[in-house]
Amino acid sequence: MLRGVTPPDRPTIRLSSPGDMAIAIPMLLGYHPEESLVVSCIRGPAVDLTMRFDLDDLPLAADLADELARRIEIARADVTFVAVFTDQRPGSGVLPYDALVE
């Protein structure tokens, strides 16, 4: 660790719609997620926690929901944003991973 070096200020992201959050996720993670479930916790005016999970490696939906609820509670999130990044196309009017997000 370097002594006397302070990390750069956190960037300011202004969000005016859920679509803006979807665009901001790659910046929050530092890369564009693929085949991923991303959960971001917003507390006050700041994105406080962003988690990414591989869609192929997810546990059962109930187990994942319990774990996410625990992490969101610890983060004391005011708002939680859930996004799926996938190449799968919607089928019969149903979005891919719709049940998982629910």
PDB file of C-alpha atoms in Angstrom:
ATOM      1  CA  MET A   1       0.000   0.000   0.000  1.00  0.00           C
ATOM      2  CA  LEU A   2       1.291   3.455  -0.855  1.00  0.00           C
ATOM      3  CA  ARG A   3       1.405   5.848   2.042  1.00  0.00           C
ATOM      4  CA  GLY A   4       0.288   9.411   1.540  1.00  0.00           C
ATOM      5  CA  VAL A   5      -1.669   8.596  -1.632  1.00  0.00           C
ATOM      6  CA  THR A   6      -5.394   9.224  -1.485  1.00  0.00           C
ATOM      7  CA  PRO A   7      -7.841   7.557  -3.869  1.00  0.00           C
ATOM      8  CA  PRO A   8      -9.417   9.788  -6.508  1.00  0.00           C
ATOM      9  CA  ASP A   9     -12.820  11.266  -5.756  1.00  0.00           C
ATOM     10  CA  ARG A  10     -15.775   9.114  -6.620  1.00  0.00           C
ATOM     11  CA  PRO A  11     -17.314  10.139  -9.941  1.00  0.00           C
ATOM     12  CA  THR A  12     -20.691  11.840  -9.933  1.00  0.00           C
ATOM     13  CA  ILE A  13     -23.425  10.075 -11.879  1.00  0.00           C
ATOM     14  CA  ARG A  14     -26.712  11.865 -12.347  1.00  0.00           C
ATOM     15  CA  LEU A  15     -29.631   9.506 -12.867  1.00  0.00           C
ATOM     16  CA  SER A  16     -33.023  10.628 -14.093  1.00  0.00           C
ATOM     17  CA  SER A  17     -34.534   7.279 -15.093  1.00  0.00           C
ATOM     18  CA  PRO A  18     -34.031   3.526 -14.623  1.00  0.00           C
ATOM     19  CA  GLY A  19     -32.509   3.451 -18.113  1.00  0.00           C
ATOM     20  CA  ASP A  20     -29.760   5.764 -16.884  1.00  0.00           C
ATOM     21  CA  MET A  21     -28.897   3.234 -14.178  1.00  0.00           C
ATOM     22  CA  ALA A  22     -28.604   0.466 -16.779  1.00  0.00           C
ATOM     23  CA  ILE A  23     -26.174   2.645 -18.727  1.00  0.00           C
ATOM     24  CA  ALA A  24     -24.173   3.455 -15.564  1.00  0.00           C
ATOM     25  CA  ILE A  25     -23.670  -0.181 -14.489  1.00  0.00           C
ATOM     26  CA  PRO A  26     -20.606  -0.824 -16.699  1.00  0.00           C
ATOM     27  CA  MET A  27     -18.951   2.252 -15.204  1.00  0.00           C
ATOM     28  CA  LEU A  28     -19.786   1.110 -11.672  1.00  0.00           C
ATOM     29  CA  LEU A  29     -18.345  -2.355 -12.327  1.00  0.00           C
ATOM     30  CA  GLY A  30     -15.436  -1.224 -14.475  1.00  0.00           C
ATOM     31  CA  TYR A  31     -16.476  -3.427 -17.409  1.00  0.00           C
ATOM     32  CA  HIS A  32     -19.580  -4.346 -19.413  1.00  0.00           C
ATOM     33  CA  PRO A  33     -21.222  -7.394 -17.807  1.00  0.00           C
ATOM     34  CA  GLU A  34     -22.272 -10.331 -19.978  1.00  0.00           C
ATOM     35  CA  GLU A  35     -24.702 -13.082 -18.958  1.00  0.00           C
ATOM     36  CA  SER A  36     -24.977 -11.477 -15.553  1.00  0.00           C
ATOM     37  CA  LEU A  37     -27.433 -10.504 -12.861  1.00  0.00           C
ATOM     38  CA  VAL A  38     -26.475  -7.109 -11.422  1.00  0.00           C
ATOM     39  CA  VAL A  39     -27.934  -5.695  -8.219  1.00  0.00           C
ATOM     40  CA  SER A  40     -27.177  -2.111  -7.190  1.00  0.00           C
ATOM     41  CA  CYS A  41     -28.092  -0.624  -3.833  1.00  0.00           C
ATOM     42  CA  ILE A  42     -28.736   3.094  -3.624  1.00  0.00           C
ATOM     43  CA  ARG A  43     -28.606   4.768  -0.233  1.00  0.00           C
ATOM     44  CA  GLY A  44     -29.375   8.452  -0.097  1.00  0.00           C
ATOM     45  CA  PRO A  45     -27.890  10.129  -3.153  1.00  0.00           C
ATOM     46  CA  ALA A  46     -25.190   7.481  -3.741  1.00  0.00           C
ATOM     47  CA  VAL A  47     -24.855   4.062  -5.321  1.00  0.00           C
ATOM     48  CA  ASP A  48     -23.507   2.300  -2.260  1.00  0.00           C
ATOM     49  CA  LEU A  49     -23.078  -1.293  -3.421  1.00  0.00           C
ATOM     50  CA  THR A  50     -23.106  -3.045  -6.799  1.00  0.00           C
ATOM     51  CA  MET A  51     -23.018  -6.846  -7.022  1.00  0.00           C
ATOM     52  CA  ARG A  52     -22.640  -8.989 -10.153  1.00  0.00           C
ATOM     53  CA  PHE A  53     -23.481 -12.672 -10.440  1.00  0.00           C
ATOM     54  CA  ASP A  54     -22.854 -15.041 -13.373  1.00  0.00           C
ATOM     55  CA  LEU A  55     -26.224 -16.259 -14.645  1.00  0.00           C
ATOM     56  CA  ASP A  56     -24.784 -19.727 -15.245  1.00  0.00           C
ATOM     57  CA  ASP A  57     -23.539 -20.052 -11.663  1.00  0.00           C
ATOM     58  CA  LEU A  58     -26.562 -18.806  -9.748  1.00  0.00           C
ATOM     59  CA  PRO A  59     -27.936 -20.878  -6.881  1.00  0.00           C
ATOM     60  CA  LEU A  60     -31.627 -21.617  -6.571  1.00  0.00           C
ATOM     61  CA  ALA A  61     -33.727 -18.473  -6.830  1.00  0.00           C
ATOM     62  CA  ALA A  62     -34.942 -18.759  -3.210  1.00  0.00           C
ATOM     63  CA  ASP A  63     -31.383 -19.110  -1.895  1.00  0.00           C
ATOM     64  CA  LEU A  64     -30.230 -16.161  -4.007  1.00  0.00           C
ATOM     65  CA  ALA A  65     -33.160 -14.026  -2.850  1.00  0.00           C
ATOM     66  CA  ASP A  66     -32.319 -14.739   0.807  1.00  0.00           C
ATOM     67  CA  GLU A  67     -28.651 -13.863   0.287  1.00  0.00           C
ATOM     68  CA  LEU A  68     -29.459 -10.675  -1.638  1.00  0.00           C
ATOM     69  CA  ALA A  69     -31.989  -9.596   0.988  1.00  0.00           C
ATOM     70  CA  ARG A  70     -29.310 -10.012   3.651  1.00  0.00           C
ATOM     71  CA  ARG A  71     -26.756  -7.970   1.691  1.00  0.00           C
ATOM     72  CA  ILE A  72     -29.300  -5.253   0.843  1.00  0.00           C
ATOM     73  CA  GLU A  73     -30.249  -5.004   4.515  1.00  0.00           C
ATOM     74  CA  ILE A  74     -26.589  -4.689   5.534  1.00  0.00           C
ATOM     75  CA  ALA A  75     -26.119  -1.955   2.895  1.00  0.00           C
ATOM     76  CA  ARG A  76     -29.217  -0.193   4.304  1.00  0.00           C
ATOM     77  CA  ALA A  77     -30.380   0.478   0.750  1.00  0.00           C
ATOM     78  CA  ASP A  78     -33.189   2.935   0.137  1.00  0.00           C
ATOM     79  CA  VAL A  79     -33.613   1.671  -3.434  1.00  0.00           C
ATOM     80  CA  THR A  80     -32.452  -1.537  -5.074  1.00  0.00           C
ATOM     81  CA  PHE A  81     -31.998  -1.816  -8.835  1.00  0.00           C
ATOM     82  CA  VAL A  82     -31.928  -5.264 -10.475  1.00  0.00           C
ATOM     83  CA  ALA A  83     -30.758  -5.756 -14.063  1.00  0.00           C
ATOM     84  CA  VAL A  84     -30.092  -8.765 -16.265  1.00  0.00           C
ATOM     85  CA  PHE A  85     -27.474  -8.581 -19.008  1.00  0.00           C
ATOM     86  CA  THR A  86     -27.977 -11.415 -21.489  1.00  0.00           C
ATOM     87  CA  ASP A  87     -27.924 -12.207 -25.189  1.00  0.00           C
ATOM     88  CA  GLN A  88     -31.104 -14.295 -24.839  1.00  0.00           C
ATOM     89  CA  ARG A  89     -34.154 -12.928 -26.623  1.00  0.00           C
ATOM     90  CA  PRO A  90     -37.628 -12.599 -25.103  1.00  0.00           C
ATOM     91  CA  GLY A  91     -39.911 -15.493 -25.889  1.00  0.00           C
ATOM     92  CA  SER A  92     -43.710 -15.387 -25.969  1.00  0.00           C
ATOM     93  CA  GLY A  93     -43.748 -11.938 -24.394  1.00  0.00           C
ATOM     94  CA  VAL A  94     -41.669 -13.066 -21.406  1.00  0.00           C
ATOM     95  CA  LEU A  95     -38.283 -11.506 -20.696  1.00  0.00           C
ATOM     96  CA  PRO A  96     -35.353 -13.871 -20.089  1.00  0.00           C
ATOM     97  CA  TYR A  97     -34.823 -14.576 -16.380  1.00  0.00           C
ATOM     98  CA  ASP A  98     -38.116 -12.831 -15.521  1.00  0.00           C
ATOM     99  CA  ALA A  99     -38.872 -15.363 -12.780  1.00  0.00           C
ATOM    100  CA  LEU A 100     -35.421 -14.887 -11.260  1.00  0.00           C
ATOM    101  CA  VAL A 101     -35.842 -11.123 -11.104  1.00  0.00           C
ATOM    102  CA  GLU A 102     -39.299 -11.492  -9.528  1.00  0.00           C
TER     103      GLU A 102
END
